[in-house]
Amino acid sequence: MPNRPASMRDVARRAGVSLSTVSRVLRGAAGVTPEVRDKVRAAAEELSYAVSRNASGLVTGRTCRVAVVVPSLRPWYFASVVSGLGHALHEAGLDMLVHQVGHLEDWIHTLPLRHNSDALVAVALELTEEQCAHAADMAGPVVLVGERLPGRASVHIDDHAGTAGATRHLLNLGHARIAYIGSRTDGGMSLSSTARLNGYHEAMTEAGLEPWTVTKSPGPGCGELAVGELLSHQSPPTAVLAESDNVALGAHRALRRSGVPVPGAISLMGFDDHDVSSALDLTTVDQAPQTLGRVTGHLVADLVQGRRPSDTCVELPVQIVPRQSTAAPRKRRTSP
Amino acid sequence: MPNRPASMRDVARRAGVSLSTVSRVLRGAAGVTPEVRDKVRAAAEELSYAVSRNASGLVTGRTCRVAVVVPSLRPWYFASVVSGLGHALHEAGLDMLVHQVGHLEDWIHTLPLRHNSDALVAVALELTEEQCAHAADMAGPVVLVGERLPGRASVHIDDHAGTAGATRHLLNLGHARIAYIGSRTDGGMSLSSTARLNGYHEAMTEAGLEPWTVTKSPGPGCGELAVGELLSHQSPPTAVLAESDNVALGAHRALRRSGVPVPGAISLMGFDDHDVSSALDLTTVDQAPQTLGRVTGHLVADLVQGRRPSDTCVELPVQIVPRQSTAAPRKRRTSP
DNA sequence: AGGCTGTGTGAGAACGATGTCACCACAGAT
DNA sequence: ATCTGTGGTGACATCGTTCTCACACAGCCT
């Protein structure tokens, strides 16, 4: 009962021209009389006809589709990246296929994408070169977002500069005992985690101060546990920089419950500019994930459409967002 | 240089059988000797071959692809719905094309989807019957999520029961002066907004109490403005129910800034179970958007794959999530 | 044996577009 | 008048699948 949709042949018949001519018009190819073109356009409009990317892709070899692989769409960060990506791809006339793969093992299983997309964007996946090569073999250009791999196209932020800047922000406020809360899985640290940690280290040693790092396994309890450890110290830090807003969130909760005023006794900084940060008035580092996605989209479009992009490895700047959770340290009573 | 990927013909040659046989094997069709089947599978594996949905869709008329149209992927709610949807579709062997359309006018422009997807899921879009019909004409079955339209398949939560339950929760705590903050655009109220308002009304009148409603135009300032209005009243409410967590968030901020303790002086409830709610310990109504998406995915899969779903119009229950922002009202000092 | 049935396989026509090539008319040059 | 482009158009092969049909061959019953 869903009577077959109109085909190009139907449009051709209606316009009284040949199939080829309709194709030319709809593709915007040159060599058609304006008069004929309008006639064809009108016919297509009346039949509310749209070309089948399926069929055209079959002969051109291009699907006008980009596959995006992401651990999950739900977390704020991924949603933002994919959102920006979607907009940019849409502008370039590309459709976006979204695949969520929880574990990297599933990833390889999801891969039979060949012929089904023109490129692949992997968001926040730590791929090995081997996996990348396999993916490229299956689906054309591969672009990494939020991670990097030598020799592969990637778009990511300058994590190092972000934490370095954040640390300097705290130093400039007058803090000296600045602790850093990081996350670390059994498998080690991701490249961006490492870069963030290094940024902190650099800024601290640059200032002649001893870095003070606490790492916990990632998850909801990360920030809380770390704060517990920090507060039990003989002289606790006056400022805490968290690897991410999620960690900062847990830290914030722990501080609140411990009755430690923020920023009165301890200044707290996050990293991400998560929605929650503005709700909690948390000073943080904006990594503009939507921009990340958008830039990636342009890059992918360039690659797919055969333009040579200026640079296949883009590093985006970050920006400090000052809010209420950081302030100059309280004067120490012990000083004369 | 990206040497053309293997085609079915290549697999056939390698396995020493005909094209048809390969097709049969890879489709899982019956009537193939186990021995031949294994041979074909092996050949396909070696060539790391995957069927082109493009080509197979061309002849079957099915694309194994579902188009999802959503205002934006960024907000928590949409991301959750689409995430659930994606998982369910993936289980059903369907790929998900995501389109973000900010305005409904763009929507119609995005529509040339015919032949490019088997079904269309519209998330939180208030479509007219005409637009639905047009969409159905272009892309097969249409399923609405979070909104409803008589005669169209839809999946949504029981907004009415949600606010009614929330109101009763506050009533049970002993509140009587319960205000409701709603949002309303110039164009009127969406169906779900209306249902939420009605739920509140019903519970209040049921309890013999006078409803007290404040509506502001939606946006970040909605909750704040409303709280301003409520606090300026001669005897302010002891409890406030917000149409959504976003509104509640603004209300929470305004109360905090006004020095009104929550829940000490005023109990506050939201609706959605947004991430921020747990961060703020906000009592709210969980509408499980990911489940919403998941259920929609199953429904769409049924429709696409020709199974007759048990019901094309699903209403999901909601659940109160009690947290720290609601408590019994303070005893009134004026009572003897 | 002869005729059925059934089962595994292959040949070839779709599907709906694109791209190549041939054709036709008509312009201007010879 | 004939030749030669040239610009608009149509015929047809092609892309990689699925699907329909025909065929070969085995087994079983009369």
Tab-separated table of N, CA, C and O in Angstrom, chain A residues 25 61 73 132-133 162 175 184 217 239 262 290 313:
chain	number	residue	atom	x	y	z
A	25	VAL	N	19.923	17.386	-14.673
A	25	VAL	CA	19.306	18.527	-13.999
A	25	VAL	C	19.449	18.376	-12.491
A	25	VAL	O	19.920	19.281	-11.796
A	61	GLY	N	30.009	5.244	-6.351
A	61	GLY	CA	30.913	4.691	-5.363
A	61	GLY	C	30.958	5.519	-4.097
A	61	GLY	O	31.648	5.195	-3.155
A	73	LEU	N	26.001	7.943	23.261
A	73	LEU	CA	25.533	9.287	22.918
A	73	LEU	C	25.098	10.071	24.144
A	73	LEU	O	24.907	11.271	24.094
A	132	CYS	N	42.903	1.059	13.287
A	132	CYS	CA	42.691	2.157	12.363
A	132	CYS	C	42.859	1.705	10.924
A	132	CYS	O	42.068	2.045	10.045
A	133	ALA	N	43.908	0.958	10.699
A	133	ALA	CA	44.184	0.491	9.342
A	133	ALA	C	43.040	-0.385	8.848
A	133	ALA	O	42.581	-0.255	7.717
A	162	GLY	N	45.477	23.363	28.530
A	162	GLY	CA	44.308	23.583	29.378
A	162	GLY	C	44.638	23.484	30.853
A	162	GLY	O	44.378	24.415	31.626
A	175	HIS	N	47.609	30.869	45.104
A	175	HIS	CA	47.689	29.530	45.683
A	175	HIS	C	49.065	28.918	45.480
A	175	HIS	O	49.746	29.221	44.489
A	184	ARG	N	42.658	7.118	36.629
A	184	ARG	CA	43.553	6.157	35.998
A	184	ARG	C	42.908	4.779	36.089
A	184	ARG	O	42.517	4.319	37.158
A	217	SER	N	40.551	5.458	40.417
A	217	SER	CA	39.949	4.864	39.231
A	217	SER	C	38.722	5.689	38.862
A	217	SER	O	38.015	6.184	39.729
A	239	ALA	N	43.866	24.743	46.979
A	239	ALA	CA	43.172	24.707	45.685
A	239	ALA	C	43.275	23.306	45.108
A	239	ALA	O	44.264	22.606	45.322
A	262	VAL	N	33.593	26.403	49.679
A	262	VAL	CA	34.230	26.638	48.374
A	262	VAL	C	33.736	27.978	47.858
A	262	VAL	O	32.529	28.209	47.817
A	290	GLN	N	31.401	21.047	20.993
A	290	GLN	CA	30.604	21.205	19.782
A	290	GLN	C	31.470	21.761	18.647
A	290	GLN	O	31.336	21.350	17.496
A	313	CYS	N	45.614	17.171	11.089
A	313	CYS	CA	45.736	16.980	12.526
A	313	CYS	C	45.537	18.325	13.214
A	313	CYS	O	46.426	19.180	13.183
